[in-house]
CSV table of C-alpha atoms in Angstrom, one decimal:
chain,number,residue,atom,x,y,z
A,1,MET,CA,-2.8,-12.5,30.8
A,2,SER,CA,-1.6,-9.3,31.9
A,3,ALA,CA,-0.4,-8.6,35.4
A,4,VAL,CA,-0.6,-5.3,37.3
A,5,ARG,CA,1.1,-2.5,35.9
A,6,GLU,CA,2.7,-0.1,38.9
A,7,PHE,CA,3.9,3.7,37.1
A,8,PRO,CA,5.6,5.7,38.9
A,9,SER,CA,4.7,8.9,37.4
A,10,VAL,CA,2.6,9.9,34.9
A,11,THR,CA,0.7,13.7,34.2
A,12,LEU,CA,-2.8,13.7,33.5
A,13,THR,CA,-4.8,17.6,33.1
A,14,ASN,CA,-8.2,18.9,33.8
A,15,ASN,CA,-10.6,18.2,30.9
A,16,SER,CA,-8.5,15.4,29.8
A,17,ASN,CA,-8.9,11.9,29.0
A,18,LEU,CA,-4.8,11.1,28.6
A,19,VAL,CA,-2.6,9.5,31.3
A,20,GLN,CA,0.5,10.2,29.9
A,21,ILE,CA,3.5,7.7,30.9
A,22,ASN,CA,6.7,10.0,32.6
A,23,THR,CA,8.8,6.6,32.2
A,24,ASN,CA,10.1,3.9,30.6
A,25,ASP,CA,7.3,1.3,32.0
A,26,SER,CA,5.4,-1.0,29.9
A,27,ASN,CA,2.1,-0.4,28.9
A,28,PHE,CA,1.7,-2.9,25.8
A,29,SER,CA,-1.0,-5.1,25.7
A,30,VAL,CA,-3.0,-3.4,27.8
A,31,VAL,CA,-6.7,-4.8,28.3
A,32,PRO,CA,-9.4,-2.6,27.9
A,33,GLY,CA,-11.7,-2.6,30.4
A,34,SER,CA,-8.5,-2.4,33.0
A,35,VAL,CA,-8.8,0.3,35.8
A,36,ILE,CA,-6.2,2.9,37.4
A,37,PHE,CA,-5.4,4.2,40.0
A,38,ILE,CA,-4.0,8.1,40.3
A,39,ALA,CA,-2.0,9.4,43.3
A,40,GLY,CA,-4.7,8.0,45.2
A,41,ASP,CA,-8.0,9.0,43.5
A,42,ARG,CA,-11.0,7.1,42.4
A,43,PRO,CA,-10.4,4.0,40.1
A,44,ARG,CA,-10.8,5.2,36.2
A,45,VAL,CA,-11.5,2.9,33.5
A,46,VAL,CA,-9.0,2.6,30.4
A,47,THR,CA,-10.0,1.3,27.4
A,48,SER,CA,-6.9,1.1,25.8
A,49,GLY,CA,-3.2,2.1,25.8
A,50,ASN,CA,-0.5,3.6,22.6
A,51,THR,CA,3.2,2.1,23.2
A,52,VAL,CA,4.5,4.6,20.7
A,53,ASN,CA,3.0,7.9,22.7
A,54,ARG,CA,3.1,6.1,25.8
A,55,THR,CA,-0.5,7.1,27.1
A,56,LEU,CA,-3.2,5.5,28.6
A,57,THR,CA,-6.8,6.6,27.6
A,58,LEU,CA,-9.8,6.7,29.5
A,59,ALA,CA,-13.4,6.0,29.8
A,60,ILE,CA,-14.4,9.6,30.4
A,61,ALA,CA,-11.9,12.5,31.5
A,62,TYR,CA,-10.9,13.3,34.6
A,63,THR,CA,-12.3,16.7,36.1
A,64,GLY,CA,-10.3,18.5,38.5
A,65,ASN,CA,-6.6,19.4,39.3
A,66,ASP,CA,-3.9,18.6,37.7
A,67,ILE,CA,-1.9,15.5,38.5
A,68,VAL,CA,1.9,15.9,37.8
A,69,GLU,CA,4.5,13.5,37.7
A,70,LYS,CA,2.0,10.7,40.0
A,71,SER,CA,2.7,7.4,41.1
A,72,ALA,CA,-0.3,4.9,39.4
A,73,THR,CA,-1.3,2.0,39.6
A,74,LEU,CA,-3.2,0.1,36.3
A,75,ILE,CA,-5.2,-3.8,37.2
A,76,PRO,CA,-6.5,-5.8,34.3
A,77,LEU,CA,-9.7,-6.3,35.3
A,78,GLY,CA,-12.9,-6.2,33.0
A,79,GLN,CA,-12.9,-8.7,30.5
A,80,ASN,CA,-14.8,-11.8,31.9
A,81,ASN,CA,-13.3,-14.0,29.3
A,82,VAL,CA,-9.3,-13.2,30.3
A,83,LEU,CA,-10.8,-14.1,34.4
A,84,LEU,CA,-12.6,-17.5,33.0
A,85,SER,CA,-8.6,-17.7,30.9
A,86,ALA,CA,-6.6,-17.2,34.2
A,87,ILE,CA,-9.3,-20.1,35.4
A,88,THR,CA,-9.0,-22.3,32.8
A,89,SER,CA,-4.8,-22.4,32.8
A,90,LEU,CA,-4.1,-22.4,36.3
A,91,THR,CA,-6.8,-25.3,36.7
A,92,GLU,CA,-5.2,-27.2,33.8
A,93,ALA,CA,-1.7,-26.5,35.3
A,94,GLN,CA,-2.7,-27.9,38.6
A,95,ASN,CA,-3.9,-31.2,36.6
A,96,GLY,CA,-0.4,-31.2,35.0
A,97,LEU,CA,1.0,-31.0,38.3
A,98,ALA,CA,-0.5,-33.9,39.9
A,99,GLU,CA,-0.1,-36.0,37.4
A,100,ALA,CA,3.1,-36.0,37.2
A,101,TYR,CA,3.5,-35.9,41.2
A,102,GLY,CA,0.5,-37.2,42.8
A,103,ASP,CA,-1.6,-39.9,41.8
A,104,GLY,CA,-3.9,-38.4,38.6
A,105,PRO,CA,-5.6,-35.5,37.4
A,106,GLY,CA,-6.7,-33.8,40.4
A,107,ASN,CA,-5.1,-35.0,43.6
A,108,VAL,CA,-2.8,-32.7,43.9
A,109,SER,CA,-2.7,-33.3,48.0
A,110,GLU,CA,-1.1,-37.2,46.6
A,111,ILE,CA,1.8,-34.8,44.6
A,112,SER,CA,5.4,-35.5,47.6
A,113,PHE,CA,6.2,-31.9,49.1
A,114,SER,CA,9.7,-33.0,48.9
A,115,MET,CA,10.2,-33.6,45.1
A,116,ILE,CA,8.9,-29.6,44.7
A,117,VAL,CA,11.1,-27.8,47.1
A,118,ASP,CA,14.1,-30.2,46.3
A,119,PRO,CA,13.9,-31.5,42.2
A,120,PRO,CA,16.8,-33.5,40.3
A,121,ALA,CA,19.6,-31.1,39.6
A,122,THR,CA,19.0,-32.0,35.8
A,123,ALA,CA,15.0,-29.6,36.2
A,124,THR,CA,17.3,-26.6,37.3
A,125,GLN,CA,19.9,-26.7,34.9
A,126,TRP,CA,20.8,-28.0,31.6
A,127,PRO,CA,22.4,-31.3,32.1
A,128,THR,CA,26.2,-31.9,31.3
A,129,TRP,CA,27.6,-34.6,29.0
A,130,GLU,CA,28.6,-36.7,31.4
A,131,GLN,CA,24.8,-36.6,33.2
A,132,VAL,CA,23.4,-37.5,30.4
A,133,GLN,CA,26.0,-40.3,28.8
A,134,GLY,CA,28.5,-40.2,31.2
A,135,ASP,CA,32.7,-40.0,30.6
A,136,ILE,CA,33.5,-39.1,27.2
A,137,ASN,CA,36.5,-39.7,27.2
A,138,GLU,CA,36.2,-43.0,26.7
A,139,VAL,CA,33.9,-42.7,23.8
A,140,LEU,CA,36.8,-40.1,21.8
A,141,PRO,CA,39.5,-41.1,19.3
A,142,GLU,CA,42.7,-41.0,21.7
A,143,THR,CA,43.6,-38.2,18.4
A,144,ALA,CA,40.3,-36.6,20.3
A,145,THR,CA,42.1,-35.5,23.2
A,146,ARG,CA,45.4,-34.3,22.3
A,147,PHE,CA,47.2,-32.2,18.7
A,148,PRO,CA,47.2,-34.7,16.2
A,149,ASN,CA,50.3,-34.7,14.0
A,150,PHE,CA,49.3,-33.5,10.3
A,151,SER,CA,50.5,-37.6,9.2
A,152,GLU,CA,47.5,-39.0,11.8
A,153,VAL,CA,45.3,-36.7,10.4
A,154,GLY,CA,45.3,-36.4,6.0
A,155,GLY,CA,49.2,-38.8,5.9
A,156,LYS,CA,51.7,-37.7,4.1
A,157,VAL,CA,51.0,-35.5,0.7
A,158,SER,CA,51.1,-37.4,-2.3
A,159,VAL,CA,52.8,-35.2,-6.1
A,160,GLU,CA,49.6,-35.6,-7.7
A,161,GLN,CA,47.9,-34.6,-5.0
A,162,LEU,CA,49.6,-31.0,-5.2
A,163,PRO,CA,48.3,-28.6,-8.6
A,164,ASP,CA,49.4,-28.9,-11.9
A,165,ASP,CA,50.5,-25.5,-12.0
A,166,ILE,CA,52.7,-25.2,-8.9
A,167,ASP,CA,56.0,-26.7,-9.4
A,168,THR,CA,56.4,-29.5,-7.7
A,169,ASP,CA,60.0,-29.8,-7.0
A,170,ASN,CA,60.4,-26.5,-5.5
A,171,LYS,CA,57.3,-25.9,-4.4
A,172,ARG,CA,55.3,-28.1,-2.8
A,173,THR,CA,54.8,-26.2,0.2
A,174,GLN,CA,53.3,-23.3,-1.7
A,175,ALA,CA,49.8,-23.2,-1.6
A,176,LEU,CA,46.7,-21.8,-4.1
A,177,SER,CA,44.2,-19.8,-2.0
A,178,PRO,CA,41.3,-18.0,-3.5
A,179,PRO,CA,40.9,-14.2,-4.4
A,180,LEU,CA,39.8,-12.4,-1.0
A,181,LYS,CA,37.8,-9.4,-1.8
A,182,GLN,CA,37.3,-6.5,1.1
A,183,ASN,CA,34.4,-4.9,1.7
A,184,PRO,CA,34.4,-1.6,3.4
A,185,SER,CA,33.4,-1.3,6.9
A,186,LEU,CA,30.4,0.5,8.0
A,187,THR,CA,32.2,3.2,9.7
A,188,HIS,CA,34.3,4.1,6.0
A,189,ILE,CA,31.1,3.8,3.9
A,190,LEU,CA,29.4,6.5,6.5
A,191,SER,CA,32.2,8.9,6.4
A,192,ASP,CA,31.6,9.0,2.4
A,193,TYR,CA,28.3,10.9,2.4
A,194,PRO,CA,28.4,14.8,3.3
A,195,THR,CA,27.7,16.3,6.5
A,196,LEU,CA,24.8,18.2,5.8
A,197,LYS,CA,24.4,21.6,8.4
A,198,LYS,CA,23.8,25.1,8.7
A,199,THR,CA,25.1,28.3,8.4
A,200,VAL,CA,25.1,31.9,9.6
A,201,ASP,CA,28.6,32.8,8.3
A,202,ILE,CA,30.0,32.6,5.5
A,203,PRO,CA,33.2,29.7,5.7
A,204,THR,CA,36.9,31.4,5.7
A,205,TYR,CA,38.3,28.1,7.4
A,206,SER,CA,39.6,25.1,5.7
A,207,PRO,CA,37.8,22.5,5.8
A,208,ASN,CA,40.5,20.0,6.1
A,209,ASN,CA,39.3,17.6,3.9
A,210,ARG,CA,36.2,16.5,5.1
A,211,ARG,CA,32.9,15.9,3.2
A,212,GLU,CA,31.0,18.3,4.8
A,213,MET,CA,27.7,20.5,2.8
A,214,LEU,CA,26.5,24.2,4.2
A,215,PHE,CA,23.1,25.4,4.1
A,216,ASP,CA,23.2,29.8,4.5
A,217,ASP,CA,19.0,29.7,4.7
A,218,VAL,CA,20.4,34.3,5.3
A,219,ARG,CA,21.7,34.3,1.8
A,220,GLN,CA,20.5,31.5,0.2
A,221,VAL,CA,23.4,29.8,-0.7
A,222,ALA,CA,25.0,26.5,-0.2
A,223,TYR,CA,28.9,26.1,0.0
A,224,VAL,CA,30.8,22.5,-0.7
A,225,ALA,CA,33.6,21.1,1.2
A,226,LEU,CA,36.7,20.7,-1.5
A,227,THR,CA,39.9,19.7,-0.2
A,228,ASP,CA,41.6,22.7,1.3
A,229,GLU,CA,38.9,25.5,0.4
A,230,TRP,CA,34.6,26.0,-0.1
A,231,LEU,CA,33.4,26.1,-3.6
A,232,PRO,CA,29.9,29.1,-3.1
A,233,ILE,CA,27.2,27.3,-5.2
A,234,SER,CA,25.9,30.0,-6.4
A,235,ASN,CA,21.3,31.0,-6.9
A,236,ILE,CA,22.3,32.9,-10.1
A,237,VAL,CA,20.6,31.5,-12.7
A,238,GLU,CA,21.6,34.8,-15.4
A,239,LYS,CA,23.7,37.8,-15.5
A,240,ARG,CA,22.8,41.3,-17.8
A,241,GLU,CA,23.0,44.9,-17.2
A,242,PHE,CA,19.7,46.8,-18.0
A,243,LEU,CA,19.8,50.7,-18.5
A,244,LEU,CA,18.4,52.5,-15.2
A,245,THR,CA,17.3,56.4,-17.1
A,246,THR,CA,17.0,59.1,-14.8
A,247,ASN,CA,14.7,62.5,-15.1
A,248,GLY,CA,16.0,64.8,-17.3
A,249,LYS,CA,18.1,62.3,-19.5
A,250,ARG,CA,16.2,59.8,-22.9
A,251,ILE,CA,16.8,58.6,-25.7
A,252,TRP,CA,17.8,61.1,-28.5
A,253,PHE,CA,17.7,59.5,-31.9
A,254,ASP,CA,20.2,60.4,-35.2
A,255,SER,CA,17.3,61.6,-37.2
A,256,ALA,CA,13.1,62.4,-36.5
A,257,TYR,CA,12.4,59.0,-35.4
A,258,THR,CA,8.4,58.4,-37.4
A,259,GLY,CA,7.0,54.8,-37.8
A,260,SER,CA,6.3,52.2,-35.1
A,261,LEU,CA,7.9,52.4,-31.2
A,262,THR,CA,8.2,49.6,-29.5
A,263,LEU,CA,9.9,49.1,-25.6
A,264,ARG,CA,10.0,46.8,-22.7
A,265,VAL,CA,9.8,49.1,-19.6
A,266,TYR,CA,10.1,49.2,-15.9
A,267,PRO,CA,8.6,52.4,-14.0
A,268,MET,CA,10.3,53.0,-10.9
A,269,GLY,CA,8.3,56.1,-9.3
A,270,ASN,CA,6.7,58.1,-12.3
A,271,GLY,CA,3.9,55.3,-14.2
A,272,GLY,CA,5.0,55.8,-18.2
A,273,ASN,CA,5.5,59.8,-17.9
A,274,GLY,CA,8.1,61.1,-20.8
A,275,LEU,CA,7.5,58.1,-23.0
A,276,PRO,CA,5.5,57.7,-26.7
A,277,ASP,CA,2.5,58.8,-25.6
A,278,ASN,CA,2.1,59.6,-21.6
A,279,PRO,CA,1.1,55.7,-21.6
A,280,SER,CA,-0.7,54.9,-17.6
A,281,LEU,CA,2.0,52.2,-16.4
A,282,ASP,CA,1.8,51.1,-13.0
A,283,ASN,CA,4.9,51.2,-11.0
A,284,TYR,CA,7.5,48.8,-10.6
A,285,GLN,CA,5.7,46.1,-13.1
A,286,TRP,CA,7.5,45.4,-16.2
A,287,HIS,CA,5.2,46.6,-19.4
A,288,THR,CA,5.5,46.0,-22.8
A,289,ILE,CA,4.0,49.0,-24.6
A,290,THR,CA,4.3,49.8,-28.9
A,291,SER,CA,2.9,53.0,-30.3
A,292,THR,CA,3.3,54.8,-33.3
A,293,VAL,CA,4.6,58.5,-33.8
A,294,THR,CA,5.8,60.9,-36.3
A,295,SER,CA,8.8,62.2,-36.6
A,296,VAL,CA,10.2,61.8,-32.9
A,297,THR,CA,14.1,63.0,-32.0
A,298,SER,CA,13.9,62.1,-28.0
A,299,PHE,CA,11.9,60.5,-25.6
A,300,GLY,CA,12.6,59.4,-21.9
A,301,SER,CA,12.6,63.2,-20.1
A,302,SER,CA,10.9,62.3,-17.3
A,303,PHE,CA,11.7,58.0,-17.1
A,304,ILE,CA,12.3,56.8,-14.2
A,305,GLY,CA,13.9,53.3,-14.5
A,306,LEU,CA,14.4,50.5,-16.1
A,307,ILE,CA,14.5,50.0,-20.0
A,308,ASP,CA,14.6,46.4,-21.4
A,309,TYR,CA,14.5,46.5,-25.4
A,310,ILE,CA,14.0,49.5,-27.8
A,311,GLU,CA,11.8,47.7,-30.9
A,312,THR,CA,11.5,50.2,-34.4
A,313,ASP,CA,10.7,49.3,-37.9
A,314,GLU,CA,14.5,49.5,-38.3
A,315,GLY,CA,15.5,47.7,-36.1
A,316,PHE,CA,16.1,46.0,-32.1
A,317,GLU,CA,18.4,46.8,-29.2
A,318,THR,CA,17.9,45.3,-25.9
A,319,LEU,CA,19.3,47.7,-23.9
A,320,SER,CA,22.5,45.7,-22.5
A,321,THR,CA,25.4,46.0,-23.7
A,322,ALA,CA,26.7,49.2,-21.5
A,323,ARG,CA,27.3,51.4,-24.0
A,324,SER,CA,25.3,54.6,-25.0
A,325,SER,CA,24.8,54.9,-28.5
A,326,PHE,CA,22.5,51.8,-30.0
A,327,PRO,CA,23.3,52.0,-33.6
A,328,SER,CA,20.6,49.2,-35.0
A,329,ILE,CA,18.2,52.2,-34.3
A,330,ASN,CA,20.0,55.0,-34.8
A,331,ALA,CA,19.3,56.3,-30.8
A,332,TYR,CA,21.7,56.6,-28.8
A,333,TYR,CA,21.4,57.7,-24.7
A,334,GLY,CA,22.0,61.4,-23.9
A,335,GLU,CA,21.3,64.5,-21.7
A,336,SER,CA,18.6,66.7,-22.9
A,337,ASP,CA,20.9,69.1,-24.1
A,338,GLY,CA,21.5,66.9,-26.9
A,339,SER,CA,24.8,64.4,-26.0
A,340,LYS,CA,25.8,61.3,-24.8
A,341,ALA,CA,25.2,60.6,-21.5
A,342,PRO,CA,27.9,59.2,-19.6
A,343,ASN,CA,26.7,55.5,-18.8
A,344,GLN,CA,23.8,54.3,-16.6
A,345,PHE,CA,23.8,50.7,-16.8
A,346,LYS,CA,23.7,48.7,-13.7
A,347,GLN,CA,24.3,44.6,-13.6
A,348,PHE,CA,21.9,43.0,-12.6
A,349,THR,CA,21.4,38.7,-12.0
A,350,LEU,CA,18.1,36.4,-12.1
A,351,ARG,CA,18.6,34.4,-9.2
A,352,GLN,CA,16.7,30.9,-8.4
A,353,ASP,CA,13.6,32.7,-7.2
A,354,GLY,CA,13.1,34.5,-10.3
A,355,ASP,CA,13.5,38.3,-9.0
A,356,TRP,CA,16.3,41.0,-10.6
A,357,TYR,CA,19.4,42.1,-8.3
A,358,SER,CA,21.4,44.6,-9.0
A,359,GLU,CA,25.0,45.4,-8.1
A,360,ASP,CA,25.4,46.8,-4.4
A,361,VAL,CA,24.3,50.0,-4.2
A,362,MET,CA,24.9,50.6,-0.2
A,363,PRO,CA,26.1,54.5,-0.5
A,364,ALA,CA,30.0,55.2,0.8
A,365,THR,CA,28.6,58.3,2.8
A,366,PRO,CA,24.4,58.2,4.3
A,367,TYR,CA,22.7,60.4,3.8
A,368,SER,CA,21.3,60.7,7.6
A,369,MET,CA,22.5,59.9,11.3
A,370,GLY,CA,21.4,61.2,14.1
A,371,SER,CA,23.5,62.2,17.5
A,372,SER,CA,23.6,58.6,18.8
A,373,TRP,CA,25.4,56.7,16.3
A,374,SER,CA,28.8,56.8,13.5
A,375,GLN,CA,30.5,55.1,10.8
A,376,ASP,CA,33.7,52.9,10.7
A,377,SER,CA,36.2,54.5,9.5
A,378,GLN,CA,37.9,51.9,8.2
A,379,ASP,CA,34.4,49.8,7.7
A,380,PRO,CA,31.6,52.1,5.6
A,381,ARG,CA,29.5,49.7,5.8
A,382,LEU,CA,29.5,48.8,10.0
A,383,PHE,CA,28.4,51.7,12.2
A,384,THR,CA,27.7,51.6,15.8
A,385,VAL,CA,24.6,53.1,18.0
A,386,ASN,CA,24.6,54.1,21.2
A,387,ASN,CA,21.6,54.6,23.4
A,388,ALA,CA,19.5,56.0,20.3
A,389,SER,CA,15.4,56.3,22.3
A,390,GLY,CA,14.2,59.2,19.6
A,391,SER,CA,12.3,58.6,16.8
A,392,ALA,CA,14.3,60.6,14.8
A,393,ASP,CA,17.5,59.5,16.5
A,394,ALA,CA,17.8,57.0,13.2
A,395,LEU,CA,20.3,56.4,10.5
A,396,ARG,CA,19.2,57.2,6.5
A,397,LEU,CA,21.0,56.5,4.2
A,398,PHE,CA,19.3,57.7,1.0
A,399,SER,CA,17.3,60.7,-0.7
A,400,GLU,CA,13.7,60.9,-1.0
A,401,ASN,CA,14.5,59.9,-4.9
A,402,TRP,CA,15.4,56.4,-3.7
A,403,ASP,CA,12.1,55.9,-0.9
A,404,ASP,CA,10.2,53.4,-3.8
A,405,TYR,CA,13.0,51.6,-4.7
A,406,ASP,CA,13.0,47.5,-3.9
A,407,PHE,CA,16.0,46.6,-1.4
A,408,GLU,CA,17.1,43.4,-0.4
A,409,MET,CA,19.6,44.1,2.5
A,410,VAL,CA,21.3,41.4,4.5
A,411,LEU,CA,22.5,42.5,7.4
A,412,VAL,CA,24.5,41.9,11.0
A,413,THR,CA,23.2,43.0,14.2
A,414,ASP,CA,24.5,42.8,17.4
A,415,VAL,CA,22.2,45.2,18.6
A,416,THR,CA,19.7,43.2,20.8
A,417,LYS,CA,16.8,45.2,21.5
A,418,THR,CA,13.5,45.4,18.7
A,419,MET,CA,15.5,47.6,16.3
A,420,ALA,CA,12.8,48.5,13.4
A,421,LEU,CA,14.7,49.1,9.9
A,422,THR,CA,11.9,51.6,7.7
A,423,VAL,CA,10.4,54.8,8.6
A,424,SER,CA,7.1,53.3,9.1
A,425,ASN,CA,7.7,51.2,12.1
A,426,ASN,CA,6.4,48.0,9.4
A,427,ALA,CA,7.6,45.3,11.6
A,428,ASP,CA,7.9,43.2,8.9
A,429,TYR,CA,11.1,44.8,9.0
A,430,TYR,CA,12.4,44.9,12.2
A,431,THR,CA,15.0,42.5,13.8
A,432,TYR,CA,14.9,41.5,17.3
A,433,PHE,CA,17.5,39.8,18.4
A,434,GLU,CA,21.5,39.6,17.0
A,435,GLY,CA,21.9,38.1,13.9
A,436,THR,CA,21.9,38.0,10.6
A,437,TYR,CA,19.1,39.1,8.9
A,438,ARG,CA,18.1,38.9,4.9
A,439,PHE,CA,14.8,41.6,4.0
A,440,ILE,CA,13.1,42.5,1.1
A,441,ILE,CA,11.9,45.7,1.9
A,442,GLU,CA,9.0,47.5,-0.2
A,443,GLN,CA,8.6,50.7,-1.0
A,444,GLU,CA,9.9,52.1,1.4
A,445,ARG,CA,12.1,54.6,2.8
A,446,ILE,CA,15.2,53.1,5.3
A,447,TYR,CA,15.6,54.3,8.6
A,448,LEU,CA,17.6,52.1,11.1
A,449,LYS,CA,16.1,52.8,15.0
A,450,ARG,CA,14.5,51.9,17.8
A,451,GLN,CA,11.0,50.0,17.2
A,452,ALA,CA,8.5,53.2,18.4
A,453,SER,CA,7.3,52.6,22.5
A,454,PHE,CA,10.3,50.6,22.8
A,455,ALA,CA,13.9,50.5,25.1
A,456,PRO,CA,16.7,52.3,23.6
A,457,ILE,CA,19.0,50.6,21.4
A,458,THR,CA,22.8,50.5,21.9
A,459,GLY,CA,25.2,47.7,19.1
A,460,THR,CA,26.6,47.7,16.5
A,461,VAL,CA,25.0,47.0,12.7
A,462,ARG,CA,27.3,46.0,9.0
A,463,ILE,CA,24.7,46.2,6.1
A,464,GLU,CA,26.4,43.4,4.0
A,465,SER,CA,25.2,44.1,0.9
A,466,LEU,CA,22.1,46.8,-0.1
A,467,ARG,CA,20.7,46.0,-4.1
A,468,LEU,CA,18.2,47.0,-5.5
A,469,ARG,CA,15.5,45.0,-6.4
A,470,VAL,CA,13.5,44.2,-9.9
A,471,LYS,CA,10.4,41.7,-10.3
A,472,GLY,CA,11.0,39.0,-13.0
A,473,TYR,CA,9.4,39.4,-16.1
A,474,GLU,CA,6.3,37.8,-16.4
């Protein structure tokens, strides 16, 4: 049967029917229909209890000022069958007591009170051997009261009793034992499992032979501890070069070409301008186009973007060999006057997210810096800002020609105020606190400054990497 419960600290809020128990006091087996008194308030009916969440549910929600960390008393009332069971149990106990010590069932007045207050010793303890059986020494053999001699226990071992594979003449004291299998302890087993930890710092220290894995969610890299160094687990799936064409340069044929021409291209600002038939193409998307051309000597003079491959009636060329000549299609990449141009191949890596990322394009000298900004002479990626308060007091990395590109930027900032990374003050490109960040900046001018209307910024910013981002093939 449930008993009265005392809870030193409970909390009950307005319009709630949940009483939260703040201590470790048990609310197991709460009788539905019990009542609870909280901080002297009127009694309230309890319908159930939750031992996992340590709560009691009231039949009617409480209204009034919040009751915070007050004492409460739970009384198990409300179920007639529980009360009847308690009375029945009490009656049976009374009859049993009278049967044992009185003159019969119900005759409690005949019980000797001295038998209750002064019971025999064996009724209050586990009885000793002597109290049950008498002196144990009287029933034990004499050899059980001391350490026996070997001859008293087993007698003399005969030659016949020894194993056959023992030299009984010289090794009669040698015994055979079964092989022992030593199981590793729990501590040893657990030490074989690697510890998994998150990090924002590239590990440079020795792991000192620890079993450990580090996960860098910002750079999307994992590290596994070897004996004395860290092995980075790369997120790179594939590497290749893409030809990054710029305005004025073009693809030249060794001789005028007539026939079918198929291209896969990724426009980065001018759409399909400069390609055969000047097709209407969305920027920053992959497109495969096919045209029929007549006596074409060159194309692409105003096209800006990537060319993946070129296919003619005579051959096929994937532009990923970091060279200006493409012999399989009798073409080359050149200047506007027909001379060969230095190759403009950029190394790209395909990551597990399905997108291509270029090699680092961080300029050695930024396009412009506000008066509050300075560049470290020893580390050109490190910049210091001192009380930059104006919207034009900013760090700008590139000219307008780069404004429409997509970038991946990883930076480590020690600027404690909110800082914007783009000229538009887009909230998606804020750093709210010091730390390591990764941003995908889509077709925005990179423009590090104080966030509009917020306090001036002071501190340091290190641009760890800056890469062009190209969407994966669709």
